[in-house]
Amino acid sequence: MKRWIAASAAAIILAACTAVTTIDKTFAAASLTLTVDGEAALSPLHPFQEHGLVYVPVRVLTEFYPARLQWDNKLKLLTIIDDSTSTIIKPGSELILYYGNASALEGKAILRKGRMYIPASSLNLLSGADFRLDQEKNTVSIISGSVSTTVRIPTEALAAAEDHPKVKIYAALKDQTTYKGYILEVNGKKHKFSWETPRDLSHPPELYYADVNKDGQPEAVVILTLGTGTGIVEQEIHIVNPETWKELTVPEAWKAASQLVSSSITSDHNDMVISLKLKGTSPAEVTLRLPDRAEDGNISDTAGIGTVTYYSVESGRLVAELNVTTGFLESIGSLKLVYKSAGSGMAMVPESVTFIPFKEYPATIKESGAND
C-alpha cells in the first residue's frame, strides 16, 4: 500500500517536474551557518542561497519537529513522516504531496551530494516554523513554530526581567502546543521547574526581579498565562527564592480577594444596586447603581470576581488586578489586590484591596474604619 502511494505521488510530482537543475558551483566565500531556536544546528549541513531563495537541509526538521525521514532510492522520493501525515518530495520538483494534495514550494527541491534541500519558507508549511536570514552574521535562524518540539534547551530566552538582563526564563521542552517545564536563570545559575502552560506566543511569560517579601533579597517573579478567551484571562504566579530555588506560597488572586470582599446585588424600584464591602488595611464600602436594570435577568445576586486576572509587580509589591462582574461578560470595574509577606517570608497573603470603577458605572466609595 505504501509503495502504491509513493508511486502515485511520484506520478503527480514528475508530471510537473523538469530535469534537476544543475547546481551553481560558485559558492559564497563563507558558508551560511544554521541555528535552531538560537542554538547551533546539530546537522553539519549548511544552508545556501540559490536563485534568490534560502535553502536549508530537510534533515534539520528532525531537530525541532517530531518527524522521521524515509528515502526511496528506486523512486527517488523523500518521505517526511510525522504523527498525522506523510509528505513526499521529489528532487527537482516544486510540488510536494502534502495531506494527500499537491502543494507548491517557493522553489524546486534540490538534491546535493545525497542530501535533500528545500526552500526555507517551506518549513512553515511542514512544521509551522519560521526562518530569518541575517546577512551581516551570515546566519539562517530557524524559529520553531507553535506545534514544533525540541528536546534541546534553547539559548534564546522567552523573557528577561526588566533592568535585570541576567534574570531569564526558557522553555525546557516544547511538546506541540504545550510548554512542558521551564528553566529559570538568575545571575548565571539555572534551575528547572515542572510548570506546564499552553504555547501561546501572543502571551509570553512575564518576569520580574524584586524583593516582594521584604527579606532583603530579591525574588524571581514568574507570571504565566494559562488561557484567554471572551471575558476570560487566567494567569499563574510563581515566586522563587533564587538562593534555594524554593517557591513561596501565593494564594490565587480570586481566592485571596474573596477573603477581603463581600458583595450583594439587590433591586431598588427600577434600579439594580451593587454593594461591595472591602476589608484589609483600608476598609471601604462601595455602592453602584444601574438605572432601569431591576428586571435584568442577566444580573446575579452577588458580584463575580476574577474571570480576568492580571498579576504584576509595582514598586516592589506583588499586585493583582481582577475584574468585577454583575453577570455574564458585564464588568463594572476592577479590584487591585496587594500582597504582603507572612510568617517566615516563604508565603504571601492578601493585605489590601481597592475597587476601581469603570467610568460608565459611577460608584460611591465610602472609607470605613478598621473596626466598622
XYZ file of C-alpha atoms in Angstrom:
372
model
C 0.000 0.000 0.000
C 2.781 2.432 0.935
C 4.592 1.563 -2.323
C 1.444 2.349 -4.306
C 1.004 5.679 -2.542
C 4.623 6.583 -3.192
C 4.338 5.597 -6.844
C 1.158 7.663 -7.255
C 2.863 10.609 -5.597
C 5.804 10.232 -7.952
C 3.460 10.357 -10.944
C 1.872 13.575 -9.697
C 5.168 15.214 -8.931
C 7.026 14.029 -12.015
C 4.316 15.469 -14.250
C 5.295 18.929 -13.080
C 8.985 18.196 -12.697
C 11.655 19.154 -15.154
C 15.126 17.712 -15.024
C 17.039 18.559 -11.892
C 18.689 21.895 -12.421
C 22.453 21.870 -12.472
C 23.509 23.487 -9.239
C 25.632 26.563 -9.433
C 29.059 25.605 -8.156
C 30.046 29.157 -7.388
C 29.617 29.462 -3.660
C 29.906 32.392 -1.301
C 33.278 32.940 0.311
C 31.847 31.942 3.700
C 29.164 29.277 4.122
C 25.948 30.201 5.851
C 25.552 28.820 9.356
C 22.308 27.362 10.695
C 20.722 27.790 14.142
C 17.563 26.352 15.698
C 15.889 28.366 18.458
C 19.116 30.288 18.958
C 21.363 27.224 19.199
C 23.713 25.875 16.543
C 22.007 23.190 14.467
C 23.115 19.628 15.134
C 23.309 18.934 11.414
C 26.736 19.643 9.853
C 24.988 20.596 6.596
C 24.960 24.269 5.654
C 22.137 26.296 4.173
C 22.778 28.173 0.940
C 21.170 30.698 -1.394
C 20.030 29.720 -4.873
C 18.074 31.839 -7.375
C 17.307 34.387 -4.670
C 15.975 31.760 -2.240
C 17.404 30.461 1.031
C 17.685 26.659 1.107
C 18.003 24.511 4.232
C 18.617 20.759 4.622
C 15.388 18.831 5.136
C 17.134 16.900 7.902
C 17.051 19.937 10.171
C 13.303 19.299 10.605
C 14.079 16.342 12.857
C 15.852 18.663 15.309
C 12.709 20.518 16.308
C 9.764 18.601 14.892
C 8.541 15.037 15.617
C 9.265 13.697 12.143
C 11.384 10.983 10.563
C 12.780 10.848 7.041
C 12.483 7.915 4.647
C 14.324 7.843 1.300
C 13.174 5.610 -1.580
C 16.264 5.208 -3.747
C 14.356 3.431 -6.542
C 11.673 6.105 -6.951
C 13.993 8.920 -5.824
C 11.420 10.163 -3.333
C 11.887 11.544 0.182
C 9.009 10.998 2.609
C 8.668 13.073 5.779
C 6.573 11.117 8.269
C 5.004 12.656 11.394
C 2.126 11.705 13.671
C -0.637 12.913 11.368
C 0.575 12.760 7.772
C 3.298 11.912 5.270
C 4.829 14.491 2.967
C 6.503 13.336 -0.246
C 9.209 15.391 -2.003
C 10.889 14.770 -5.369
C 14.267 16.361 -6.204
C 13.892 18.955 -8.942
C 10.164 19.442 -8.375
C 8.381 22.486 -6.977
C 5.452 20.275 -5.953
C 5.132 18.153 -2.833
C 2.376 15.767 -1.822
C 1.085 17.196 1.473
C -2.027 15.810 3.218
C -2.817 13.947 0.001
C -2.794 17.078 -2.158
C -0.114 18.593 -4.359
C 1.221 21.838 -2.856
C 3.691 24.221 -4.468
C 7.001 25.219 -2.901
C 8.593 28.600 -3.485
C 11.345 26.873 -5.455
C 12.490 23.420 -6.559
C 13.701 20.821 -4.103
C 17.430 20.239 -4.603
C 19.450 17.046 -4.133
C 23.087 17.884 -3.405
C 25.693 15.260 -2.542
C 22.980 12.839 -1.492
C 21.212 15.345 0.762
C 17.848 16.975 0.118
C 17.387 20.730 0.464
C 14.158 22.739 0.328
C 13.373 26.467 0.387
C 13.472 27.667 3.986
C 9.993 29.134 3.546
C 8.694 25.542 3.223
C 9.442 24.934 6.911
C 6.338 26.903 7.827
C 4.134 24.666 5.699
C 5.682 21.479 7.049
C 6.057 22.352 10.736
C 4.859 25.872 11.494
C 8.453 27.101 11.857
C 9.748 30.420 10.518
C 13.228 31.420 9.419
C 15.309 34.563 9.453
C 18.348 35.375 7.286
C 20.956 37.598 8.881
C 23.247 38.726 6.054
C 25.673 40.510 8.379
C 26.172 37.433 10.587
C 25.887 35.059 7.610
C 23.347 33.032 9.577
C 19.999 31.398 8.890
C 17.957 31.148 12.076
C 15.009 28.783 12.435
C 12.339 29.744 14.955
C 10.303 26.637 15.706
C 6.558 27.111 15.338
C 3.566 26.640 17.593
C 3.349 22.864 17.043
C 7.048 22.056 16.773
C 9.100 20.432 19.509
C 12.671 20.274 20.684
C 14.490 18.210 23.282
C 17.229 20.802 23.491
C 17.269 23.791 25.788
C 17.098 26.857 23.529
C 19.654 29.561 24.151
C 17.093 32.267 23.341
C 15.122 33.156 26.463
C 11.358 33.548 26.328
C 11.618 36.584 28.598
C 14.060 38.578 30.705
C 13.362 40.745 33.744
C 13.280 44.471 33.048
C 16.502 46.157 34.208
C 17.884 42.712 35.125
C 19.118 41.049 31.900
C 20.733 38.208 33.854
C 17.331 37.020 35.063
C 15.772 34.949 32.266
C 13.276 32.183 31.634
C 13.463 29.432 28.997
C 11.202 26.625 27.826
C 12.583 23.271 28.991
C 10.576 21.238 26.469
C 8.152 22.249 23.749
C 5.634 19.474 23.203
C 3.480 20.577 20.281
C 1.070 23.181 21.760
C 2.412 22.889 25.325
C 5.475 24.109 27.212
C 6.396 21.168 29.427
C 8.619 22.702 32.040
C 10.580 25.926 32.329
C 14.157 26.794 33.213
C 14.784 29.854 35.336
C 18.182 31.547 35.167
C 19.323 34.031 37.799
C 22.800 35.536 37.570
C 24.232 32.594 35.663
C 22.619 29.831 37.733
C 19.794 27.719 36.287
C 17.052 25.559 37.741
C 14.282 23.555 36.076
C 10.644 23.709 37.154
C 7.785 21.442 36.050
C 5.301 24.238 35.297
C 3.199 23.435 32.220
C 1.331 26.005 30.127
C -0.045 26.361 26.602
C 2.400 27.649 23.985
C 0.601 30.945 23.451
C 3.116 33.029 21.507
C 0.936 36.132 21.924
C 1.185 35.876 25.725
C 4.823 35.081 26.591
C 5.928 34.693 30.219
C 6.481 37.852 32.250
C 9.449 38.071 34.585
C 10.281 40.412 37.481
C 13.189 40.555 39.910
C 12.216 42.308 43.139
C 12.188 41.824 46.900
C 8.448 41.228 47.152
C 8.589 39.525 50.575
C 10.849 42.233 52.059
C 13.504 39.845 53.369
C 16.341 41.904 51.952
C 16.935 39.637 48.942
C 15.157 39.886 45.551
C 12.972 37.071 44.289
C 12.238 35.984 40.733
C 8.559 36.527 39.983
C 7.253 34.485 37.049
C 3.822 35.148 35.536
C 2.472 32.548 33.101
C -0.726 32.820 31.048
C -2.826 29.663 31.217
C -5.598 30.743 28.898
C -7.557 33.597 27.359
C -10.964 33.936 25.784
C -14.013 36.165 25.639
C -14.137 37.767 29.065
C -11.543 35.352 30.470
C -7.846 35.713 31.278
C -6.231 33.175 33.600
C -2.683 33.633 34.852
C -0.421 31.666 37.175
C 2.080 33.216 39.570
C 5.369 31.719 40.797
C 7.740 33.471 43.215
C 11.124 31.778 43.547
C 13.923 32.311 46.034
C 16.968 32.157 43.722
C 19.281 31.080 46.542
C 17.336 27.914 47.406
C 15.125 27.636 44.267
C 12.151 27.145 46.593
C 8.795 28.681 45.731
C 6.876 30.995 48.005
C 3.268 30.071 48.680
C 0.903 32.510 46.957
C -2.898 32.140 47.144
C -4.653 32.584 43.815
C -5.845 36.151 43.344
C -9.559 35.351 43.158
C -9.345 33.277 46.349
C -7.335 35.976 48.109
C -9.779 38.682 47.003
C -12.713 36.595 48.184
C -11.265 36.772 51.693
C -11.380 40.552 51.599
C -14.506 41.283 49.557
C -18.183 40.517 50.166
C -20.966 41.625 47.846
C -24.697 41.781 47.255
C -26.841 42.847 44.312
C -30.426 43.920 45.060
C -33.222 45.764 43.249
C -34.382 49.205 44.316
C -37.533 50.175 42.430
C -36.391 50.222 38.768
C -32.683 50.144 39.546
C -30.223 47.457 40.484
C -27.885 48.291 43.378
C -24.486 46.664 43.789
C -22.812 46.758 47.212
C -19.241 45.756 47.926
C -17.602 45.620 51.335
C -13.802 45.715 51.234
C -11.701 44.546 54.187
C -7.986 44.791 54.846
C -5.732 47.694 55.805
C -8.006 50.246 54.064
C -11.634 49.105 54.535
C -14.314 50.694 52.377
C -17.886 50.292 51.211
C -18.742 50.655 47.529
C -22.175 51.287 46.039
C -23.053 51.286 42.357
C -26.498 51.886 40.894
C -27.568 50.506 37.498
C -30.596 52.552 36.335
C -33.603 50.699 34.920
C -31.966 47.275 35.349
C -34.169 45.800 38.086
C -35.723 43.272 35.707
C -32.465 42.303 34.020
C -32.266 38.512 34.266
C -28.551 38.502 33.374
C -27.598 40.065 36.708
C -26.611 37.712 39.541
C -27.300 38.019 43.265
C -23.634 38.634 44.031
C -20.716 40.101 42.114
C -18.332 37.791 40.275
C -14.602 38.218 40.889
C -11.589 37.270 38.825
C -12.657 35.888 35.457
C -9.982 38.274 34.162
C -6.853 38.351 36.325
C -3.512 40.038 35.716
C -0.505 39.829 38.050
C 2.368 42.310 38.135
C 4.995 43.846 40.402
C 4.623 47.541 41.193
C 7.187 49.424 43.302
C 8.445 46.151 44.715
C 4.969 44.897 45.689
C 3.147 41.919 44.227
C -0.248 43.057 42.961
C -3.130 41.513 41.067
C -5.919 43.201 39.133
C -9.189 41.298 38.889
C -12.377 42.243 37.116
C -15.711 42.517 38.939
C -18.823 41.396 37.066
C -22.571 41.565 37.618
C -23.255 38.670 35.304
C -22.078 37.109 32.094
C -19.438 39.328 30.398
C -20.511 42.589 32.109
C -17.637 44.090 34.089
C -18.295 47.088 36.301
C -14.732 47.704 37.452
C -11.683 46.003 38.900
C -10.122 45.139 42.209
C -6.480 45.936 42.886
C -5.152 43.371 45.327
C -1.836 43.941 47.124
C 0.052 41.059 48.760
C 2.372 41.102 51.741
C 4.777 38.625 53.299
C 3.588 36.281 56.041
C 5.348 34.120 58.593
C 8.914 33.219 57.661
C 8.754 35.113 54.384
C 8.043 31.970 52.357
C 4.366 32.824 51.968
C 2.413 35.758 50.589
C -1.030 36.770 51.841
C -3.543 39.447 50.795
C -3.010 42.754 52.559
C -5.361 45.259 50.959
C -7.862 45.559 48.143
C -9.098 48.651 46.299
C -12.054 48.956 43.919
C -11.525 50.884 40.685
C -14.859 51.562 38.903
C -15.245 51.909 35.160
C -16.311 55.395 34.057
C -19.645 54.160 32.718
C -20.503 52.746 36.156
C -20.197 55.663 38.631
C -19.531 54.384 42.136
C -19.865 55.843 45.621
C -16.886 54.746 47.694
C -17.033 55.335 51.440
C -13.978 54.639 53.539
C -14.729 52.940 56.835
C -12.781 52.321 60.000
C -10.935 49.100 60.605
C -13.451 48.069 63.234
C -16.600 49.067 61.311
